[in-house]
GROMACS .gro file of C-alpha atoms in nm:
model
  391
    1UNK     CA    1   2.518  -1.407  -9.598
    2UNK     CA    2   2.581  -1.413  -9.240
    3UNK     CA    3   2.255  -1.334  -9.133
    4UNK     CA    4   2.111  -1.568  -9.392
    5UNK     CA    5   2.316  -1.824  -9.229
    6UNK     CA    6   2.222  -1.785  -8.883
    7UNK     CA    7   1.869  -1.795  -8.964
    8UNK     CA    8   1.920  -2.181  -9.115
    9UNK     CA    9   2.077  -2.258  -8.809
   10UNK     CA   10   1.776  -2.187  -8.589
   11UNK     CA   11   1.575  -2.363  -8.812
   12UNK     CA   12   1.755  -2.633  -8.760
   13UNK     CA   13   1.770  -2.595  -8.360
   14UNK     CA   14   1.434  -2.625  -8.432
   15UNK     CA   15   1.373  -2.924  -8.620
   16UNK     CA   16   1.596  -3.060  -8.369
   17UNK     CA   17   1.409  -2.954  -8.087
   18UNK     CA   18   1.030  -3.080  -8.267
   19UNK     CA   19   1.250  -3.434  -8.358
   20UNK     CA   20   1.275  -3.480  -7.989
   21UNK     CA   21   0.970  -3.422  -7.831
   22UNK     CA   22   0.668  -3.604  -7.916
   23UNK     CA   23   0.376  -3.354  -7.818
   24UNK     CA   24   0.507  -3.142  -8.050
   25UNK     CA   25   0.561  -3.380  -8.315
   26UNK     CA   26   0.225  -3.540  -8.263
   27UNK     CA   27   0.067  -3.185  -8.301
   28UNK     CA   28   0.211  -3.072  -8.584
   29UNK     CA   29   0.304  -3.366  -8.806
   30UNK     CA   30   0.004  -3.614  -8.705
   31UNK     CA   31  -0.281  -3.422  -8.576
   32UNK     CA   32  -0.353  -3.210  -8.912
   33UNK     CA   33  -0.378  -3.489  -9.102
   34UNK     CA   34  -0.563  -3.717  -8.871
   35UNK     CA   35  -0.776  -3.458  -8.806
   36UNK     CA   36  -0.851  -3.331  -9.191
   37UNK     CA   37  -0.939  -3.693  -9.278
   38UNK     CA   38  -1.116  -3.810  -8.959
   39UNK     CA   39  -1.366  -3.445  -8.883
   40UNK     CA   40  -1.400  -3.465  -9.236
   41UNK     CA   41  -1.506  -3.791  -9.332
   42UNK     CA   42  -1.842  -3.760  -9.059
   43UNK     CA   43  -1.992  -3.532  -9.334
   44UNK     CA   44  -1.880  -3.751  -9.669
   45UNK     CA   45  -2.215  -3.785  -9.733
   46UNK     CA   46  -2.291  -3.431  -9.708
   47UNK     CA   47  -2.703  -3.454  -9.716
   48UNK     CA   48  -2.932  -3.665  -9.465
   49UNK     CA   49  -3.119  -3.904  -9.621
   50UNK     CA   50  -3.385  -4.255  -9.473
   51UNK     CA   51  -3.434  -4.004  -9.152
   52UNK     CA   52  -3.690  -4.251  -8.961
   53UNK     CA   53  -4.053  -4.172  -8.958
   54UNK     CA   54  -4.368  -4.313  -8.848
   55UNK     CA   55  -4.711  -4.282  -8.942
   56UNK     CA   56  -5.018  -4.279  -8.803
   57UNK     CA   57  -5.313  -4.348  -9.074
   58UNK     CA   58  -5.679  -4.368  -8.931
   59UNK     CA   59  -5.766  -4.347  -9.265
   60UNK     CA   60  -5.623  -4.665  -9.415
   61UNK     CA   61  -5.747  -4.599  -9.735
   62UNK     CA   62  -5.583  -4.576 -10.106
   63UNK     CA   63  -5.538  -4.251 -10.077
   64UNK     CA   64  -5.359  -4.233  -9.738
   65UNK     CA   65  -5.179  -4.541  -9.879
   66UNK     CA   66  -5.085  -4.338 -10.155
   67UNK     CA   67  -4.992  -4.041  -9.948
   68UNK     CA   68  -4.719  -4.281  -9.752
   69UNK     CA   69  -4.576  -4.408 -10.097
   70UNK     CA   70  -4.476  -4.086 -10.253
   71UNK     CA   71  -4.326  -3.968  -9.863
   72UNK     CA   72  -4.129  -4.311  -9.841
   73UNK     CA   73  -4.017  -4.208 -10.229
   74UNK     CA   74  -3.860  -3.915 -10.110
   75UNK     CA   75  -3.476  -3.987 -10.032
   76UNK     CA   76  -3.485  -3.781  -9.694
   77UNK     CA   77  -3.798  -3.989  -9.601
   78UNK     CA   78  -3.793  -4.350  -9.450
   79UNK     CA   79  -4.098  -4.482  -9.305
   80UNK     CA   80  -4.002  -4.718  -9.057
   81UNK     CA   81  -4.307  -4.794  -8.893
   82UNK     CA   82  -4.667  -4.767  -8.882
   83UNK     CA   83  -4.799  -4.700  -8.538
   84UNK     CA   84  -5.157  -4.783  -8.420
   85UNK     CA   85  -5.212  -4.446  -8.241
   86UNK     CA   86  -5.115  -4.134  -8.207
   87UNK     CA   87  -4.999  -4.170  -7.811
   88UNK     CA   88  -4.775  -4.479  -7.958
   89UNK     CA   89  -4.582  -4.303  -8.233
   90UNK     CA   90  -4.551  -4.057  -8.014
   91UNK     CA   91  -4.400  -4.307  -7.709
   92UNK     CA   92  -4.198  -4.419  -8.014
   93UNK     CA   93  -4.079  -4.040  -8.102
   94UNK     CA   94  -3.982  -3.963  -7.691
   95UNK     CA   95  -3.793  -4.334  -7.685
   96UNK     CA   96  -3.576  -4.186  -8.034
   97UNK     CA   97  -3.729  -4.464  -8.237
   98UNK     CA   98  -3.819  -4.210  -8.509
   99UNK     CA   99  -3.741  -3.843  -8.595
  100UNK     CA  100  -4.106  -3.765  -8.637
  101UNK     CA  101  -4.456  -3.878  -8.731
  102UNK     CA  102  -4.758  -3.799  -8.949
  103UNK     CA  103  -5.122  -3.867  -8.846
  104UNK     CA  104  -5.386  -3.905  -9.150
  105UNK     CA  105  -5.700  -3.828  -9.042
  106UNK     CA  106  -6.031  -4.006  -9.011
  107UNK     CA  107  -6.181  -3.950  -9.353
  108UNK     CA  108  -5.903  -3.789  -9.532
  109UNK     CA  109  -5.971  -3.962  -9.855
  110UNK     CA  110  -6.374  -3.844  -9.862
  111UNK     CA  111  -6.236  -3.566  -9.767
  112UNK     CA  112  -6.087  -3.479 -10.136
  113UNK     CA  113  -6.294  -3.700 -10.301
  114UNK     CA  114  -6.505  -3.383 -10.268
  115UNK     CA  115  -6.236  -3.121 -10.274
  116UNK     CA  116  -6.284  -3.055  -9.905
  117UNK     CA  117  -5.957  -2.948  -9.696
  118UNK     CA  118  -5.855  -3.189  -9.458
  119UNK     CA  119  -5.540  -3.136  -9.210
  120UNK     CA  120  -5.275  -3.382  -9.208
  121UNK     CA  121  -5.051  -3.317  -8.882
  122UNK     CA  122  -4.683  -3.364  -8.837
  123UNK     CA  123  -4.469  -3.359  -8.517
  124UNK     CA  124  -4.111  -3.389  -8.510
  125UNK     CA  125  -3.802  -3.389  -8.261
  126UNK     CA  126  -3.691  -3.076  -8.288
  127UNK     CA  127  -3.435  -3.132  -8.056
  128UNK     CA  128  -3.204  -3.180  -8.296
  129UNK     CA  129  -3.232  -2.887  -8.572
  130UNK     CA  130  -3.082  -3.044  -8.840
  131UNK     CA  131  -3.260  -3.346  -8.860
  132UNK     CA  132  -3.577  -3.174  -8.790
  133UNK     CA  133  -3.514  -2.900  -9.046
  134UNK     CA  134  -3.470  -3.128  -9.312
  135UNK     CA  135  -3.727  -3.361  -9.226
  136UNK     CA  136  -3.984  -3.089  -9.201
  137UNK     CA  137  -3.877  -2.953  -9.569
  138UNK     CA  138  -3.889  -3.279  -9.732
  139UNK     CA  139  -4.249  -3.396  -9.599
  140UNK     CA  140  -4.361  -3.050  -9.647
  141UNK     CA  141  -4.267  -3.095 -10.013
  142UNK     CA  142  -4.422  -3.385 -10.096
  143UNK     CA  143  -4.817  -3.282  -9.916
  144UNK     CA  144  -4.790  -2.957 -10.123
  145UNK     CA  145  -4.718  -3.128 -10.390
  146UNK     CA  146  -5.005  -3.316 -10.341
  147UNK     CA  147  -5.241  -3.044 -10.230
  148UNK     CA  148  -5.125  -2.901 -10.602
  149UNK     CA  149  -5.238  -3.217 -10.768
  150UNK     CA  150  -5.599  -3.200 -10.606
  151UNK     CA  151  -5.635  -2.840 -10.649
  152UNK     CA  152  -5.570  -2.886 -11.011
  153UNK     CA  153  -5.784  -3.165 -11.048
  154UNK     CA  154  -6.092  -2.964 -10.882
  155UNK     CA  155  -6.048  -2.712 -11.147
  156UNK     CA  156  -6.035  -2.965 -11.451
  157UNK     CA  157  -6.370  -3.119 -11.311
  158UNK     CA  158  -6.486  -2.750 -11.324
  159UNK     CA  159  -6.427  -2.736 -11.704
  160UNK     CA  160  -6.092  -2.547 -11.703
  161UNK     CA  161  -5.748  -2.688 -11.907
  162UNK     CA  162  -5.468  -2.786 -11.823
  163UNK     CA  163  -5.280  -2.507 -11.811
  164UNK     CA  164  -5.535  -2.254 -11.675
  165UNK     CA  165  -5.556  -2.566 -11.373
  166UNK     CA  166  -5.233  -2.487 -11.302
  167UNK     CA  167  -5.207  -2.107 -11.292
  168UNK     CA  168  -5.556  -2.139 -11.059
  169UNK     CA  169  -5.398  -2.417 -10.833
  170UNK     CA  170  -5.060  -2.263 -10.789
  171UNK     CA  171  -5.149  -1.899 -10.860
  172UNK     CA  172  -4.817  -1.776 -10.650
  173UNK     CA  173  -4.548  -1.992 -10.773
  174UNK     CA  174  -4.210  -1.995 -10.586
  175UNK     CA  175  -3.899  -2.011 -10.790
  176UNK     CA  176  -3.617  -2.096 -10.534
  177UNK     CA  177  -3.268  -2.140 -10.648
  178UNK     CA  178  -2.976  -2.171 -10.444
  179UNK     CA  179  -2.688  -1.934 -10.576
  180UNK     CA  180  -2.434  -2.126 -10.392
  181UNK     CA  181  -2.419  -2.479 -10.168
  182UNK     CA  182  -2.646  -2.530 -10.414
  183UNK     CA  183  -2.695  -2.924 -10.289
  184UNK     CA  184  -2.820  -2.695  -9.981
  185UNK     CA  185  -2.639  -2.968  -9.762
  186UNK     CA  186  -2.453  -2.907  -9.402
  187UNK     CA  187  -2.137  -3.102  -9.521
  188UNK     CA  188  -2.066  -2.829  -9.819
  189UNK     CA  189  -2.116  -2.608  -9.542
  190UNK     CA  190  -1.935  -2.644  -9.244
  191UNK     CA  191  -1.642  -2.874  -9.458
  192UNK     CA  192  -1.459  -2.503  -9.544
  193UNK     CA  193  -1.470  -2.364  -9.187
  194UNK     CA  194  -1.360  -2.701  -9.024
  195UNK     CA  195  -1.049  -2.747  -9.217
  196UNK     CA  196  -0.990  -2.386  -9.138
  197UNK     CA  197  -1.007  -2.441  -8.815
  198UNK     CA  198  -0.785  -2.754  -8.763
  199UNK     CA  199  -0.495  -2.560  -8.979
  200UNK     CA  200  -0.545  -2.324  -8.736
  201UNK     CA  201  -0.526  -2.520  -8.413
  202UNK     CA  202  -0.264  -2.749  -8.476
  203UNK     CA  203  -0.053  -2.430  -8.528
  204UNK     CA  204  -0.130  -2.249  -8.282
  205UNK     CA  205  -0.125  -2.539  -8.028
  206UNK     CA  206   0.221  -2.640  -8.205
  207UNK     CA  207   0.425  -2.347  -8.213
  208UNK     CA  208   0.308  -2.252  -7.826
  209UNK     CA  209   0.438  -2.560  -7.738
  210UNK     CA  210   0.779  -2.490  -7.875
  211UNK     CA  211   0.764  -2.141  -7.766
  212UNK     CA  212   0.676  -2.258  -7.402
  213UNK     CA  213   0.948  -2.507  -7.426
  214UNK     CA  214   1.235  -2.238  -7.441
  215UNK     CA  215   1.127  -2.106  -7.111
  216UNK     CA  216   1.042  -2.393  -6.919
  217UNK     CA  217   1.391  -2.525  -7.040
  218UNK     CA  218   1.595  -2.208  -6.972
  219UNK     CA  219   1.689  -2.239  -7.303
  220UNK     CA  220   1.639  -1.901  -7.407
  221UNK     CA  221   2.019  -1.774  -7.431
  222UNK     CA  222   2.032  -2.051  -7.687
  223UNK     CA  223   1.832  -1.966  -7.909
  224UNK     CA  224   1.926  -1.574  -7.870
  225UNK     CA  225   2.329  -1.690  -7.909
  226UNK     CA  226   2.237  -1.936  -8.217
  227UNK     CA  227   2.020  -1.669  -8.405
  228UNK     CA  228   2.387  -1.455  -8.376
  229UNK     CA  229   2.199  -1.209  -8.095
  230UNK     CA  230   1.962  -1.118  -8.330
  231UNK     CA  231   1.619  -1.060  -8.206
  232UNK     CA  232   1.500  -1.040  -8.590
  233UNK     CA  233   1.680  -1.374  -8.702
  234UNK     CA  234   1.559  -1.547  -8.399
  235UNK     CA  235   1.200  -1.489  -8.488
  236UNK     CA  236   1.230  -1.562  -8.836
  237UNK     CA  237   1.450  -1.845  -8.776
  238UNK     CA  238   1.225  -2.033  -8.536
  239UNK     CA  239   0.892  -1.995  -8.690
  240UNK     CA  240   0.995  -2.064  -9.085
  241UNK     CA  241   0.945  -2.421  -9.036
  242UNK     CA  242   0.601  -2.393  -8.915
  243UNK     CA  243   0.553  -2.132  -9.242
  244UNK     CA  244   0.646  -2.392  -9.481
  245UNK     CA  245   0.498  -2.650  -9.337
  246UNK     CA  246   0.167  -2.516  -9.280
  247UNK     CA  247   0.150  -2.359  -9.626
  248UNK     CA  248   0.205  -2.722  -9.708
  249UNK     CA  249  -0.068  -2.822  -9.537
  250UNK     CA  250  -0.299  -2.551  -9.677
  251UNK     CA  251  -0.191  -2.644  -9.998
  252UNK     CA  252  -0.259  -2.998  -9.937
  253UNK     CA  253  -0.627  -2.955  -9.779
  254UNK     CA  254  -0.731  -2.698 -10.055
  255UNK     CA  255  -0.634  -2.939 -10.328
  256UNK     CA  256  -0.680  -3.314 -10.187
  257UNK     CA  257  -0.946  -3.287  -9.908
  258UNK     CA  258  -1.138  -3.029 -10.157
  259UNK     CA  259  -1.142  -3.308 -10.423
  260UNK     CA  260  -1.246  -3.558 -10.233
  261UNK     CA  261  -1.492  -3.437 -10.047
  262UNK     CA  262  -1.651  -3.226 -10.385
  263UNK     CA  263  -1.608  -2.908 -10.201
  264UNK     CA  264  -1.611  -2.591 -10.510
  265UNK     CA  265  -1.323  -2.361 -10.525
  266UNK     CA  266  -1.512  -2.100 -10.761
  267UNK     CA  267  -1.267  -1.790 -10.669
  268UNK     CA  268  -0.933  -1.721 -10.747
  269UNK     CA  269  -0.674  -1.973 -10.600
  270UNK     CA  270  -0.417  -1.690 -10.659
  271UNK     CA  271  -0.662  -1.505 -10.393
  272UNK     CA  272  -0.706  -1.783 -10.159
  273UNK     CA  273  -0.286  -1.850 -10.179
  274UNK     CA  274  -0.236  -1.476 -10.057
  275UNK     CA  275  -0.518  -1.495  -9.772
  276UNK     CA  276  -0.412  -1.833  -9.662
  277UNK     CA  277  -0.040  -1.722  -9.581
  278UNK     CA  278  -0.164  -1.386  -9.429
  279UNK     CA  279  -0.351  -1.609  -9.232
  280UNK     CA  280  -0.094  -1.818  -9.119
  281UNK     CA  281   0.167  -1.564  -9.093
  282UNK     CA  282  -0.115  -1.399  -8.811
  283UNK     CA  283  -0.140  -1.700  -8.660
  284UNK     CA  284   0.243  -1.800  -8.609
  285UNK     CA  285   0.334  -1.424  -8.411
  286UNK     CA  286  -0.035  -1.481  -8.230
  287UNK     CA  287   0.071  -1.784  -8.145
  288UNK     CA  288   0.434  -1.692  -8.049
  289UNK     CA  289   0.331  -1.364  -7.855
  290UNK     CA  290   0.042  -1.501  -7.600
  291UNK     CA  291   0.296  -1.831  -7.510
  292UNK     CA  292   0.559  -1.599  -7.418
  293UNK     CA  293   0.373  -1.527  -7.109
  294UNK     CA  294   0.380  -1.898  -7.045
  295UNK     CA  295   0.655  -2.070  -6.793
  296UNK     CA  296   0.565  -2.424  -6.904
  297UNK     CA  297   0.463  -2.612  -7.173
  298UNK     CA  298   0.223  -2.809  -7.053
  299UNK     CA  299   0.015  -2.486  -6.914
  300UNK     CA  300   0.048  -2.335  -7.281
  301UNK     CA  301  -0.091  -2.674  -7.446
  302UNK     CA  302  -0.406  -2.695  -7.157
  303UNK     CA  303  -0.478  -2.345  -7.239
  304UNK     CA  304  -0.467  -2.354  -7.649
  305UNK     CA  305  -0.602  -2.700  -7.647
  306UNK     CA  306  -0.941  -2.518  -7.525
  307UNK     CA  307  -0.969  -2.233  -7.741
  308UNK     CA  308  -1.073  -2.470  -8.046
  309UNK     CA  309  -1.409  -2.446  -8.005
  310UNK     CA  310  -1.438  -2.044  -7.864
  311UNK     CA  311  -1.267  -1.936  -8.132
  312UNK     CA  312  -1.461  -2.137  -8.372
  313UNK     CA  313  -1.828  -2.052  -8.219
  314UNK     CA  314  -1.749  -1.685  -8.211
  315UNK     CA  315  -1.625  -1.647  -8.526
  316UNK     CA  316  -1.974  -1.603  -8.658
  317UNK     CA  317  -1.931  -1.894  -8.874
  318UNK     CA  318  -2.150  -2.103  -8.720
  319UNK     CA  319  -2.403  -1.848  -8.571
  320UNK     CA  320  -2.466  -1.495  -8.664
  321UNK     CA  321  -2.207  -1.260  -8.568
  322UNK     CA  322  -2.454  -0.931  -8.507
  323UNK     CA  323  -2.690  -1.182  -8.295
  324UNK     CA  324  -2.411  -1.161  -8.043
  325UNK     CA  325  -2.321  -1.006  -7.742
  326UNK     CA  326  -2.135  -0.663  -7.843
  327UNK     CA  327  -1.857  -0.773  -7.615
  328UNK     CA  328  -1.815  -1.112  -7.790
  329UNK     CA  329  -1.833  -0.970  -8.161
  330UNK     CA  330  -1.510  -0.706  -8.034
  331UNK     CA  331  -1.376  -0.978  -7.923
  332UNK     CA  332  -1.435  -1.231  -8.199
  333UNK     CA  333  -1.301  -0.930  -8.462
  334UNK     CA  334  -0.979  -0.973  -8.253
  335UNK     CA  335  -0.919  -1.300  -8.388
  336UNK     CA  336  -0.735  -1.369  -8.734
  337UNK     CA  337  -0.975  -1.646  -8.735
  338UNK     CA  338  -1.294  -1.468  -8.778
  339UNK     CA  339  -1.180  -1.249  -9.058
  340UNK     CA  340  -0.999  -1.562  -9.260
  341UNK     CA  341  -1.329  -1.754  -9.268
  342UNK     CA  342  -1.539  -1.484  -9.366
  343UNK     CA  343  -1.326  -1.428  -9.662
  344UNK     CA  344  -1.248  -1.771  -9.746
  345UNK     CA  345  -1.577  -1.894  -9.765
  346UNK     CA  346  -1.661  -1.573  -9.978
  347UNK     CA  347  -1.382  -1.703 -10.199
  348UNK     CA  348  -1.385  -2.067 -10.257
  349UNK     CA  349  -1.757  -2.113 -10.225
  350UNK     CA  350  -1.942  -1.750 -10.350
  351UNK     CA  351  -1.631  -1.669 -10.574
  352UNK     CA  352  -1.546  -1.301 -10.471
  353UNK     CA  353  -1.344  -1.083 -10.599
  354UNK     CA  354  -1.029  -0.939 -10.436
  355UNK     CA  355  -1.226  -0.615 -10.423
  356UNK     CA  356  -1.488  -0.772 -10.224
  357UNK     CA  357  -1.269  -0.884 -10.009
  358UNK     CA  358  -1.034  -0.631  -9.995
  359UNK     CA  359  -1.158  -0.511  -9.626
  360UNK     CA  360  -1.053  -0.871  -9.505
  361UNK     CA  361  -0.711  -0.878  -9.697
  362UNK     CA  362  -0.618  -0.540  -9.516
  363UNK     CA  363  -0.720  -0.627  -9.215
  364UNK     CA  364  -0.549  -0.969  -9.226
  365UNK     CA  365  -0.214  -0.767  -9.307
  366UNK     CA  366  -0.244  -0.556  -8.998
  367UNK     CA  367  -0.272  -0.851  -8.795
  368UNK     CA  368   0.032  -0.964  -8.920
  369UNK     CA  369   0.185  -0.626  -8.873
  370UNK     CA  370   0.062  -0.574  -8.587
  371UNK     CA  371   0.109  -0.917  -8.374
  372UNK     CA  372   0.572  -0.912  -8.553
  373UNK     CA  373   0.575  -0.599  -8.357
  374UNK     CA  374   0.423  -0.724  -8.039
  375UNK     CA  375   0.638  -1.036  -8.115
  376UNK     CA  376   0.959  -0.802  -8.182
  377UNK     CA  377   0.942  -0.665  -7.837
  378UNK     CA  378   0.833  -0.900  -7.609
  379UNK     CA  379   1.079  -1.156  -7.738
  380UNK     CA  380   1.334  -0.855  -7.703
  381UNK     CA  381   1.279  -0.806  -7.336
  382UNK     CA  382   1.300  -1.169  -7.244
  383UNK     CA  383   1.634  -1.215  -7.444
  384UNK     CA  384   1.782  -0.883  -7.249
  385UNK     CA  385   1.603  -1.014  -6.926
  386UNK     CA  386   1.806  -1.326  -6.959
  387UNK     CA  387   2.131  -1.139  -7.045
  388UNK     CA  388   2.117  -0.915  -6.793
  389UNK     CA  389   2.041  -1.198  -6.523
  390UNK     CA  390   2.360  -1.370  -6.628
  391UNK     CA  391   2.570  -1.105  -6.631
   0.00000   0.00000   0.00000
């Protein structure tokens, strides 16, 4: 009961210590919130749609007319002007006017009046890969679509049905379905990593803060003398208010932001519970055992406030992990990070099994295994450091 007692009253040293200073506070009672709602809410809409196009007709007849109709129909599609030349869409492409242009040919429409092939270009800014990407797909769509339609008219005219039209116009016939993100948008994709990534952050970020704190303030004898000179029970006690209230969090972003940004939870949430405290467990004696080096708070918070994006590039989450550097991909598998997000997208979105994720589960639990002990000891030394300097 003793020990149980003397862990409650570091946690509430703690909250006493987060009540009175406002970087902390801001960090880990504002900025997951703010963050969760604000990131998020750039990719409500989850799919592109009226990207601006131009075109370029030196046909000008119905058919070309026709041919801009069914791309302006397309919800991707907006065609937002109609340049003269190809030199002045394409002034209008350098100047960002548009995303991209098509040019009709001369004669496009005698062209497959008698089934002759014509070429219809189309140049986009590819600068930007997304827009591009999606552009590209969509117009693609509708002039094979098209082509389809004339091939299967050619082979009516040559006396063939319907159906055998068809078969002979689309003889190869691609049947493409999307086994998950099935909306095949960017939002349902990078929505599960991001809110990953500011749980993890804010923590991290948080907690060094506080951990910093103690040294800059001299204050570690406190702690050590309030947690009853218990290296254990000072560990415990100062980061179970982070555990609850990150779990919290968690909680809070799987349930809420999931529902209202239509994001799928198609696994287990039994699954993703375990993982997710793992996870945050890893995080917390990460977090502890790398600001224990630090002297002062601020250097802890300009060094953590950086690694947001590092940790988030190498995780492989948003590029390939084997098209890496070998040195980057040991270090990324380093991280707690990297092996959380490969899981819990597995979960929520592809709806794993714990078996199929077993490999991430175990590692996760070494981490945390792993990073208490380094915890453990460090924090050890400094307590008898300090004891032994004021005795």
């Amino acid at each position: 009961m003793e020990e149980i007692k003397k862990v409650f009253d570091v946690i509430k040293r703690e909250i006493l210590n987060i009540t009175h200073d406002v970087n902390i506070t801001s960090v880990i009672l504002l900025a997951p919130l703010f963050y969760a709602f604000f990131y998020s809410s750039v990719y409500i809409n989850k799919i592109e749609t009226d990207l601006p196009i131009g075109i370029v007709d030196y046909d000008n007849s119905y058919s070309s007319q026709k041919l801009c109709t069914d791309l302006n129909i397309n919800q991707v599609v907006e065609i937002v002007t109609r340049a003269a030349s190809y030199e002045e869409a394409k002034k209008m492409l350098e100047h960002s006017e548009i995303q991209g242009f098509v040019v009709i040919p001369k004669g496009y429409e005698s062209d497959l009046k008698q089934y002759k092939g014509t070429k219809i270009k189309l140049f986009l800014n590819t600068t930007r890969f997304l827009v591009s990407n999606d552009l590209n797909k969509a117009i693609n769509e509708v002039i094979l679509q098209k082509a389809v339609e004339y091939r299967q008219a050619f082979y009516k005219k040559q006396g063939y049905s319907l159906e055998q039209a068809k078969q002979l116009s689309d003889p190869v016939q691609l049947d493409m379905r999307p086994l998950y993100n099935t909306t095949e948008s960017y939002g349902d994709f990078i929505l599960p990593g991001l809110l990953a990534l500011i749980l993890h952050q804010t923590l991290l970020i948080g907690l060094a803060e506080s951990i910093a704190k103690e040294r800059e303030e001299n204050s570690l004898k406190e702690w050590y003398k309030t947690a009853g000179y218990s290296t254990y029970t000072a560990i415990i006690g100062k980061t179970a208010f982070y555990f609850v209230l990150f779990c919290a969090y968690a909680f809070f972003f799987y349930t809420i932001n999931y529902s209202m940004f239509s994001l799928n939870i198609v696994g287990s949430y039994n699954v993703l519970a375990f993982i997710t405290v793992l996870y945050i467990l890893a995080v917390i004696f990460m977090s502890v055992f790398i600001a224990s080096f630090f002297e002062r708070k601020i250097i802890s918070l300009q060094v953590f406030a950086f690694t947001s994006i590092p940790f988030f590039l190498i995780s492989g989450y948003s590029y390939p992990l084997q098209a890496m550097p070998v040195w980057m991909q040991i270090l990324s598998s380093l991280l707690p990070s990297t092996v959380y997000l490969n899981a819990q997208v597995r979960l929520t979105q592809m709806g794993a099994s714990v078996t199929q994720i077993l490999p991430e589960i175990i590692q996760l639990f070494v981490f945390v295994v792993i990073s208490f002990a380094a915890v453990f000891f460090r924090l050890r030394f400094l307590f008898n450091k300090k004891q032994t300097q004021n005795n």
